[in-house]
Short mmCIF file of N, CA and C and ligand atoms in Angstrom, two decimals:
data_model
loop_
_atom_site.label_atom_id
_atom_site.label_comp_id
_atom_site.label_asym_id
_atom_site.label_seq_id
_atom_site.Cartn_x
_atom_site.Cartn_y
_atom_site.Cartn_z
N MET A 107 0.84 -1.20 -0.04
CA MET A 107 -0.08 -0.12 0.04
C MET A 107 0.98 1.21 -0.12
N GLU A 108 0.59 2.03 -0.60
CA GLU A 108 1.36 3.37 -0.95
C GLU A 108 1.29 4.31 0.31
N ARG A 109 2.54 4.96 0.61
CA ARG A 109 2.41 5.92 1.60
C ARG A 109 2.88 7.26 1.30
N THR A 110 2.56 8.33 2.08
CA THR A 110 3.09 9.67 1.72
C THR A 110 3.56 10.35 3.01
N TYR A 111 4.29 11.43 2.90
CA TYR A 111 4.60 12.24 3.97
C TYR A 111 3.85 13.58 3.74
N LEU A 112 3.28 13.94 4.94
CA LEU A 112 2.56 15.30 5.15
C LEU A 112 3.00 15.99 6.18
N MET A 113 3.12 17.29 6.12
CA MET A 113 3.56 17.96 7.29
C MET A 113 2.84 19.43 7.35
N ILE A 114 1.98 19.48 8.54
CA ILE A 114 1.20 20.74 8.83
C ILE A 114 2.17 21.83 9.22
N LYS A 115 2.53 22.71 8.33
CA LYS A 115 3.31 23.78 8.62
C LYS A 115 3.05 24.95 9.74
N PRO A 116 4.28 25.57 10.20
CA PRO A 116 3.90 26.38 11.53
C PRO A 116 2.61 27.35 11.39
N ASP A 117 2.18 27.66 10.14
CA ASP A 117 1.03 28.59 10.07
C ASP A 117 -0.28 27.88 10.17
N GLY A 118 -0.21 26.51 9.83
CA GLY A 118 -1.48 25.61 10.06
C GLY A 118 -1.57 25.33 11.57
N VAL A 119 -0.35 25.09 12.18
CA VAL A 119 -0.60 24.91 13.56
C VAL A 119 -0.99 26.07 14.34
N GLN A 120 -0.47 27.30 14.11
CA GLN A 120 -0.65 28.59 14.73
C GLN A 120 -2.20 28.95 14.43
N ARG A 121 -2.83 28.57 13.30
CA ARG A 121 -4.10 28.84 13.20
C ARG A 121 -5.10 27.95 13.58
N GLY A 122 -4.42 26.78 14.28
CA GLY A 122 -5.54 25.95 14.86
C GLY A 122 -6.26 24.88 13.71
N LEU A 123 -5.52 24.70 12.73
CA LEU A 123 -6.14 23.85 11.73
C LEU A 123 -5.67 22.29 11.63
N ILE A 124 -4.89 21.82 12.72
CA ILE A 124 -4.38 20.56 12.62
C ILE A 124 -5.77 19.67 12.60
N GLY A 125 -6.58 19.75 13.48
CA GLY A 125 -7.65 18.70 13.39
C GLY A 125 -8.50 18.88 12.06
N ASP A 126 -8.70 20.01 11.67
CA ASP A 126 -9.75 19.99 10.38
C ASP A 126 -8.79 19.40 9.18
N ILE A 127 -7.35 19.69 9.27
CA ILE A 127 -6.61 18.93 8.20
C ILE A 127 -6.52 17.55 8.39
N ILE A 128 -6.46 16.97 9.61
CA ILE A 128 -6.51 15.54 9.82
C ILE A 128 -7.74 14.88 9.26
N SER A 129 -8.83 15.53 9.69
CA SER A 129 -10.18 15.09 9.43
C SER A 129 -10.51 14.93 7.95
N ARG A 130 -9.71 15.80 7.16
CA ARG A 130 -9.83 15.68 5.51
C ARG A 130 -9.30 14.42 4.92
N PHE A 131 -8.30 13.87 5.53
CA PHE A 131 -7.46 12.92 5.10
C PHE A 131 -8.26 11.50 5.81
N GLU A 132 -8.77 11.69 6.76
CA GLU A 132 -9.47 10.55 7.50
C GLU A 132 -10.80 10.36 6.67
N ALA A 133 -11.42 11.37 6.52
CA ALA A 133 -12.70 11.30 5.55
C ALA A 133 -12.59 10.61 4.45
N LYS A 134 -11.50 10.97 3.75
CA LYS A 134 -11.01 10.47 2.50
C LYS A 134 -10.86 9.05 2.38
N GLY A 135 -10.45 8.28 3.68
CA GLY A 135 -10.43 7.01 3.80
C GLY A 135 -8.96 6.70 3.89
N PHE A 136 -8.15 7.50 4.14
CA PHE A 136 -6.59 7.17 4.14
C PHE A 136 -6.57 6.85 5.80
N THR A 137 -5.24 6.20 5.90
CA THR A 137 -4.93 5.45 7.40
C THR A 137 -3.67 6.31 7.69
N LEU A 138 -3.86 6.92 8.99
CA LEU A 138 -2.63 7.49 9.62
C LEU A 138 -1.74 6.37 10.22
N VAL A 139 -0.38 6.48 9.69
CA VAL A 139 0.57 5.53 10.09
C VAL A 139 1.46 5.97 11.22
N ALA A 140 1.75 7.51 10.98
CA ALA A 140 2.54 8.06 12.09
C ALA A 140 2.25 9.61 12.23
N GLY A 141 2.47 10.13 13.42
CA GLY A 141 2.37 11.67 13.61
C GLY A 141 3.33 12.05 14.71
N LYS A 142 3.75 13.13 14.40
CA LYS A 142 4.68 13.68 15.44
C LYS A 142 4.70 15.39 15.48
N PHE A 143 4.43 15.82 16.75
CA PHE A 143 4.47 17.40 16.74
C PHE A 143 5.78 17.61 17.14
N THR A 144 6.36 18.53 16.20
CA THR A 144 8.04 18.77 16.59
C THR A 144 8.37 20.07 15.97
N GLN A 145 9.42 20.61 16.43
CA GLN A 145 10.09 21.89 15.70
C GLN A 145 11.24 21.33 15.16
N LEU A 146 11.43 21.67 13.71
CA LEU A 146 12.70 21.31 12.94
C LEU A 146 13.78 22.23 13.25
N SER A 147 14.97 21.37 13.31
CA SER A 147 16.31 22.25 13.20
C SER A 147 16.39 22.59 11.84
N ARG A 148 17.26 23.63 11.81
CA ARG A 148 17.63 24.35 10.46
C ARG A 148 18.25 23.14 9.67
N GLU A 149 19.10 22.49 10.33
CA GLU A 149 19.73 21.36 9.36
C GLU A 149 18.64 20.28 8.78
N LEU A 150 17.64 19.77 9.72
CA LEU A 150 16.83 19.07 9.03
C LEU A 150 15.93 19.69 7.90
N ALA A 151 15.52 21.04 8.14
CA ALA A 151 14.85 21.82 7.22
C ALA A 151 15.64 21.97 5.96
N GLU A 152 16.91 22.14 5.92
CA GLU A 152 17.63 22.37 4.88
C GLU A 152 17.72 20.97 4.16
N THR A 153 17.73 19.73 4.69
CA THR A 153 17.95 18.55 4.08
C THR A 153 16.65 18.33 3.36
N HIS A 154 15.50 18.70 4.08
CA HIS A 154 14.17 18.39 3.58
C HIS A 154 13.93 19.00 2.45
N TYR A 155 14.37 20.35 2.37
CA TYR A 155 14.07 21.14 1.17
C TYR A 155 15.10 21.38 0.36
N GLY A 156 16.16 20.28 0.47
CA GLY A 156 17.53 20.28 -0.52
C GLY A 156 17.26 20.73 -2.04
N GLU A 157 16.17 20.08 -2.57
CA GLU A 157 15.94 20.34 -3.93
C GLU A 157 15.78 21.90 -4.27
N HIS A 158 15.33 22.57 -3.38
CA HIS A 158 15.14 24.11 -3.49
C HIS A 158 16.20 25.06 -3.12
N LYS A 159 17.33 24.43 -2.87
CA LYS A 159 18.69 24.99 -2.37
C LYS A 159 18.98 26.29 -3.15
N GLU A 160 18.93 26.27 -4.37
CA GLU A 160 19.45 27.23 -5.17
C GLU A 160 18.37 28.52 -5.54
N ARG A 161 17.03 28.07 -5.15
CA ARG A 161 15.99 29.12 -5.19
C ARG A 161 16.07 30.39 -4.34
N PRO A 162 15.75 31.56 -4.92
CA PRO A 162 15.89 32.71 -4.15
C PRO A 162 14.87 32.73 -2.87
N PHE A 163 13.89 31.86 -2.75
CA PHE A 163 13.29 31.95 -1.56
C PHE A 163 13.75 30.79 -0.48
N PHE A 164 14.59 30.12 -0.98
CA PHE A 164 15.26 29.07 -0.05
C PHE A 164 15.35 29.48 1.46
N GLY A 165 16.10 30.55 1.53
CA GLY A 165 16.61 31.08 3.02
C GLY A 165 15.05 31.49 3.80
N ASN A 166 14.08 31.98 3.17
CA ASN A 166 12.82 32.32 3.75
C ASN A 166 12.00 31.14 4.13
N LEU A 167 12.17 30.08 3.21
CA LEU A 167 11.52 28.86 3.37
C LEU A 167 11.85 28.13 4.45
N VAL A 168 13.33 28.13 4.79
CA VAL A 168 14.07 27.58 5.96
C VAL A 168 13.54 28.01 7.20
N ASP A 169 13.75 29.61 7.08
CA ASP A 169 13.13 30.23 8.14
C ASP A 169 11.75 30.14 8.78
N PHE A 170 10.94 29.98 7.84
CA PHE A 170 9.45 29.95 8.15
C PHE A 170 9.20 28.48 8.75
N ILE A 171 9.72 27.49 8.01
CA ILE A 171 9.52 26.08 8.37
C ILE A 171 10.08 25.87 9.92
N THR A 172 11.03 26.51 10.28
CA THR A 172 11.63 26.32 11.65
C THR A 172 11.28 27.40 12.48
N SER A 173 10.33 28.19 12.12
CA SER A 173 9.78 29.34 13.09
C SER A 173 8.83 28.81 14.25
N GLY A 174 8.30 27.60 14.09
CA GLY A 174 7.36 27.17 15.25
C GLY A 174 7.30 25.66 14.97
N PRO A 175 6.18 24.94 15.73
CA PRO A 175 6.23 23.63 15.63
C PRO A 175 5.43 23.27 14.16
N VAL A 176 5.58 22.10 13.85
CA VAL A 176 5.00 21.48 12.78
C VAL A 176 4.14 20.26 13.18
N PHE A 177 3.28 19.62 12.34
CA PHE A 177 2.97 18.35 12.66
C PHE A 177 3.21 17.45 11.57
N ALA A 178 4.26 16.48 11.80
CA ALA A 178 4.43 15.78 10.67
C ALA A 178 3.83 14.35 10.76
N MET A 179 3.37 13.91 9.48
CA MET A 179 2.55 12.54 9.36
C MET A 179 2.83 11.94 8.38
N VAL A 180 2.72 10.51 8.46
CA VAL A 180 2.90 9.63 7.36
C VAL A 180 1.33 9.00 7.17
N TRP A 181 0.85 9.10 5.96
CA TRP A 181 -0.44 8.40 5.54
C TRP A 181 -0.37 7.47 4.63
N GLU A 182 -1.31 6.54 4.50
CA GLU A 182 -1.11 5.31 3.87
C GLU A 182 -2.55 5.19 3.07
N GLY A 183 -2.45 4.69 1.77
CA GLY A 183 -3.75 4.26 1.02
C GLY A 183 -3.59 4.25 -0.57
N GLU A 184 -4.59 3.85 -1.12
CA GLU A 184 -4.52 3.86 -2.50
C GLU A 184 -4.07 5.23 -3.25
N ASN A 185 -3.21 5.32 -4.10
CA ASN A 185 -2.78 6.30 -4.57
C ASN A 185 -2.84 7.65 -3.60
N VAL A 186 -2.32 7.56 -2.48
CA VAL A 186 -2.27 8.53 -1.60
C VAL A 186 -1.37 9.65 -1.70
N ILE A 187 -0.27 9.26 -2.54
CA ILE A 187 0.45 10.67 -2.91
C ILE A 187 -0.24 11.45 -3.88
N LYS A 188 -0.57 11.12 -4.82
CA LYS A 188 -1.44 11.94 -5.83
C LYS A 188 -2.60 12.51 -5.19
N SER A 189 -3.42 11.78 -4.68
CA SER A 189 -4.68 12.09 -4.03
C SER A 189 -4.68 13.00 -2.85
N SER A 190 -3.48 12.75 -2.06
CA SER A 190 -3.31 14.00 -1.10
C SER A 190 -2.74 15.12 -1.61
N ARG A 191 -2.35 15.32 -2.54
CA ARG A 191 -1.84 16.48 -3.10
C ARG A 191 -3.13 17.16 -3.89
N THR A 192 -3.95 16.48 -4.19
CA THR A 192 -5.35 17.03 -4.68
C THR A 192 -5.96 17.65 -3.75
N LEU A 193 -6.06 16.93 -2.63
CA LEU A 193 -6.83 17.63 -1.21
C LEU A 193 -5.98 18.73 -0.63
N VAL A 194 -4.78 18.81 -0.69
CA VAL A 194 -3.73 19.89 -0.53
C VAL A 194 -4.14 20.89 -1.36
N GLY A 195 -4.05 20.95 -2.68
CA GLY A 195 -4.34 22.02 -3.65
C GLY A 195 -3.13 22.55 -4.07
N ALA A 196 -3.03 23.55 -5.05
CA ALA A 196 -1.76 24.16 -5.83
C ALA A 196 -0.88 24.76 -4.82
N THR A 197 0.43 24.86 -5.00
CA THR A 197 1.46 25.41 -4.16
C THR A 197 0.94 26.77 -3.91
N ASN A 198 0.46 27.55 -4.75
CA ASN A 198 0.06 29.10 -4.42
C ASN A 198 -1.26 29.06 -4.23
N PRO A 199 -1.64 29.29 -2.95
CA PRO A 199 -2.93 29.20 -2.44
C PRO A 199 -3.96 30.06 -3.34
N ILE A 200 -3.27 31.27 -4.06
CA ILE A 200 -4.07 31.98 -4.80
C ILE A 200 -4.71 31.25 -6.09
N GLU A 201 -4.08 30.19 -6.34
CA GLU A 201 -4.34 29.33 -7.59
C GLU A 201 -5.12 27.97 -6.98
N ALA A 202 -5.17 27.80 -5.82
CA ALA A 202 -5.68 26.53 -5.22
C ALA A 202 -7.17 26.72 -5.33
N ALA A 203 -7.74 25.59 -5.76
CA ALA A 203 -9.25 25.43 -5.93
C ALA A 203 -10.05 25.56 -4.47
N PRO A 204 -11.01 26.12 -4.50
CA PRO A 204 -11.93 26.11 -3.21
C PRO A 204 -12.23 24.71 -2.83
N GLY A 205 -12.18 24.26 -1.80
CA GLY A 205 -12.44 22.87 -1.32
C GLY A 205 -11.27 22.12 -1.14
N THR A 206 -10.02 22.77 -1.45
CA THR A 206 -8.64 22.21 -0.91
C THR A 206 -8.36 22.96 0.00
N ILE A 207 -7.26 22.28 0.85
CA ILE A 207 -6.92 22.97 2.07
C ILE A 207 -6.18 24.46 1.80
N ARG A 208 -5.42 24.45 0.83
CA ARG A 208 -4.73 25.60 0.57
C ARG A 208 -5.83 26.75 -0.15
N GLY A 209 -6.65 26.00 -0.88
CA GLY A 209 -7.79 27.02 -1.51
C GLY A 209 -8.78 27.58 -0.44
N ASP A 210 -8.78 26.72 0.66
CA ASP A 210 -9.84 27.24 1.79
C ASP A 210 -9.35 28.08 2.56
N TYR A 211 -8.04 27.92 3.09
CA TYR A 211 -7.28 28.59 4.01
C TYR A 211 -6.11 29.37 3.78
N GLY A 212 -5.45 29.15 2.63
CA GLY A 212 -4.34 29.85 2.38
C GLY A 212 -4.22 31.32 1.65
N VAL A 213 -3.28 31.97 1.88
CA VAL A 213 -3.14 33.37 1.25
C VAL A 213 -1.80 33.82 0.71
N HIS A 214 -0.78 32.82 1.10
CA HIS A 214 0.43 33.30 0.47
C HIS A 214 1.35 31.94 0.18
N VAL A 215 1.99 32.22 -0.83
CA VAL A 215 2.73 30.76 -1.22
C VAL A 215 3.77 30.41 -0.32
N GLY A 216 4.27 31.44 0.42
CA GLY A 216 5.32 30.91 1.58
C GLY A 216 4.67 30.48 2.80
N MET A 217 3.38 30.62 3.01
CA MET A 217 2.64 30.25 4.05
C MET A 217 1.33 29.51 3.61
N ASN A 218 1.64 28.24 3.06
CA ASN A 218 0.60 27.29 2.54
C ASN A 218 0.16 26.35 3.25
N LEU A 219 0.43 26.42 4.54
CA LEU A 219 -0.23 25.56 5.45
C LEU A 219 0.35 23.96 5.69
N ILE A 220 0.64 23.49 4.62
CA ILE A 220 0.91 21.90 4.61
C ILE A 220 1.75 21.63 3.47
N HIS A 221 2.76 20.78 3.65
CA HIS A 221 3.58 20.08 2.65
C HIS A 221 3.07 18.63 2.38
N GLY A 222 3.30 18.23 1.04
CA GLY A 222 2.96 17.04 0.92
C GLY A 222 3.80 16.41 -0.32
N SER A 223 4.43 15.31 -0.10
CA SER A 223 5.37 14.46 -1.12
C SER A 223 4.87 14.67 -2.48
N ASP A 224 5.69 14.85 -3.32
CA ASP A 224 5.15 14.95 -4.83
C ASP A 224 5.38 13.73 -5.68
N SER A 225 6.31 12.63 -5.14
CA SER A 225 6.66 11.47 -5.80
C SER A 225 6.81 10.31 -4.75
N SER A 226 6.82 9.15 -5.21
CA SER A 226 6.95 7.94 -4.52
C SER A 226 8.42 8.13 -3.95
N GLU A 227 9.41 8.55 -4.82
CA GLU A 227 10.86 8.84 -4.39
C GLU A 227 11.01 9.87 -3.38
N SER A 228 9.98 10.91 -3.49
CA SER A 228 10.23 11.84 -2.49
C SER A 228 9.44 11.54 -1.19
N ALA A 229 8.51 10.75 -1.22
CA ALA A 229 7.73 10.13 -0.34
C ALA A 229 8.69 9.35 0.57
N SER A 230 9.36 8.40 -0.03
CA SER A 230 10.42 7.42 0.73
C SER A 230 11.26 8.24 1.32
N ARG A 231 11.91 9.23 0.60
CA ARG A 231 13.13 10.11 1.27
C ARG A 231 12.67 10.70 2.66
N GLU A 232 11.34 11.44 2.40
CA GLU A 232 10.94 12.20 3.45
C GLU A 232 10.37 11.49 4.61
N ILE A 233 9.75 10.34 4.35
CA ILE A 233 9.22 9.53 5.40
C ILE A 233 10.47 9.05 6.41
N ASP A 234 11.51 8.42 5.52
CA ASP A 234 12.87 8.00 6.28
C ASP A 234 13.50 9.29 7.11
N LEU A 235 13.50 10.49 6.61
CA LEU A 235 14.19 11.58 7.18
C LEU A 235 13.44 12.03 8.38
N PHE A 236 12.16 11.83 8.44
CA PHE A 236 11.34 12.30 9.72
C PHE A 236 11.08 11.36 10.73
N PHE A 237 10.91 10.06 10.45
CA PHE A 237 10.47 8.81 11.16
C PHE A 237 11.37 7.77 10.86
N SER A 238 11.46 7.01 12.24
CA SER A 238 12.42 5.78 12.34
C SER A 238 11.20 4.61 12.12
N SER A 239 11.68 3.41 11.63
CA SER A 239 10.72 2.39 11.11
C SER A 239 9.91 2.06 12.45
N GLU A 240 10.39 2.19 13.72
CA GLU A 240 9.55 1.89 14.94
C GLU A 240 8.53 2.77 15.03
N GLU A 241 8.61 3.98 14.65
CA GLU A 241 7.45 4.91 14.67
C GLU A 241 6.35 4.72 13.61
N LEU A 242 6.50 3.91 12.68
CA LEU A 242 5.43 3.66 11.74
C LEU A 242 4.70 2.51 12.17
N VAL A 243 3.37 2.99 12.52
CA VAL A 243 2.42 1.73 12.84
C VAL A 243 1.75 1.31 12.00
N THR A 244 1.71 -0.11 11.71
CA THR A 244 0.95 -0.82 10.65
C THR A 244 -0.19 -1.53 11.50
N TYR A 245 -1.48 -1.35 11.14
CA TYR A 245 -2.49 -2.01 11.68
C TYR A 245 -3.75 -2.09 10.79
N GLU A 246 -4.44 -2.93 11.02
CA GLU A 246 -5.74 -3.16 10.11
C GLU A 246 -6.96 -2.26 10.61
N LYS A 247 -7.58 -1.66 9.81
CA LYS A 247 -8.98 -1.00 10.24
C LYS A 247 -9.99 -2.24 10.42
N THR A 248 -10.63 -2.38 11.65
CA THR A 248 -11.59 -3.13 11.87
C THR A 248 -13.02 -2.90 11.93
N LEU A 249 -13.08 -1.47 12.03
CA LEU A 249 -14.48 -0.87 12.41
C LEU A 249 -14.89 0.04 11.41
P1 CMP B 475 5.97 23.11 -0.33
O1 CMP B 475 5.09 21.91 -0.87
O2 CMP B 475 6.31 22.80 1.10
O3 CMP B 475 7.29 22.84 -1.05
C1 CMP B 475 8.13 23.75 -1.27
C2 CMP B 475 7.77 25.00 -0.77
O4 CMP B 475 8.49 26.28 -1.36
C3 CMP B 475 6.57 25.17 -1.18
O5 CMP B 475 5.53 24.56 -0.51
C4 CMP B 475 6.18 26.78 -0.78
O6 CMP B 475 5.87 27.02 0.66
C5 CMP B 475 7.62 27.38 -1.11
N1 CMP B 475 7.59 28.33 -1.89
C6 CMP B 475 7.37 28.08 -3.32
N2 CMP B 475 7.40 29.12 -3.98
C7 CMP B 475 7.86 30.32 -3.11
C8 CMP B 475 8.10 31.65 -3.30
N3 CMP B 475 8.21 32.23 -4.35
N4 CMP B 475 8.36 32.33 -2.17
C9 CMP B 475 8.30 31.65 -0.91
N5 CMP B 475 8.05 30.30 -0.77
C10 CMP B 475 7.95 29.48 -1.76
#
């Protein structure tokens, strides 16, 4: 079963959106595999966003993601990588469709509430970066 890494950013935490965001993934039928409320070190943030290192906004991105706690998660389900990006919406909230997380709550591309892995390679890399194998809980839904 496919897994993805999702992270509610400091603005999502500050605005009290953790519950709403988790509810959307639960309602879609995905399964929570791991969750961690944590504050990223600069080193971890720079590694996570390494592919954007040469971008002009890289410094601001790292400043922002380390500015307060985040809620890091692993979710599992059929096509969860692509499907969760649909639920999250376009990177720039101005372009994100209403009904998506960024479309409903976001206002700025640098403060777009949540990060989601964009490919299976990114998902594997990001899950390994943020969680140990012991923190990934596998279980069957019985109710
Ligand atoms: P995310 O999905 O976490 O992946 C990379 C992030 O870079 C992206 O969300 C945005 O928050 C951020 N980003 C992209 N473009 C810009 C920009 N022009 N200015 C600031 N941040 C940006």
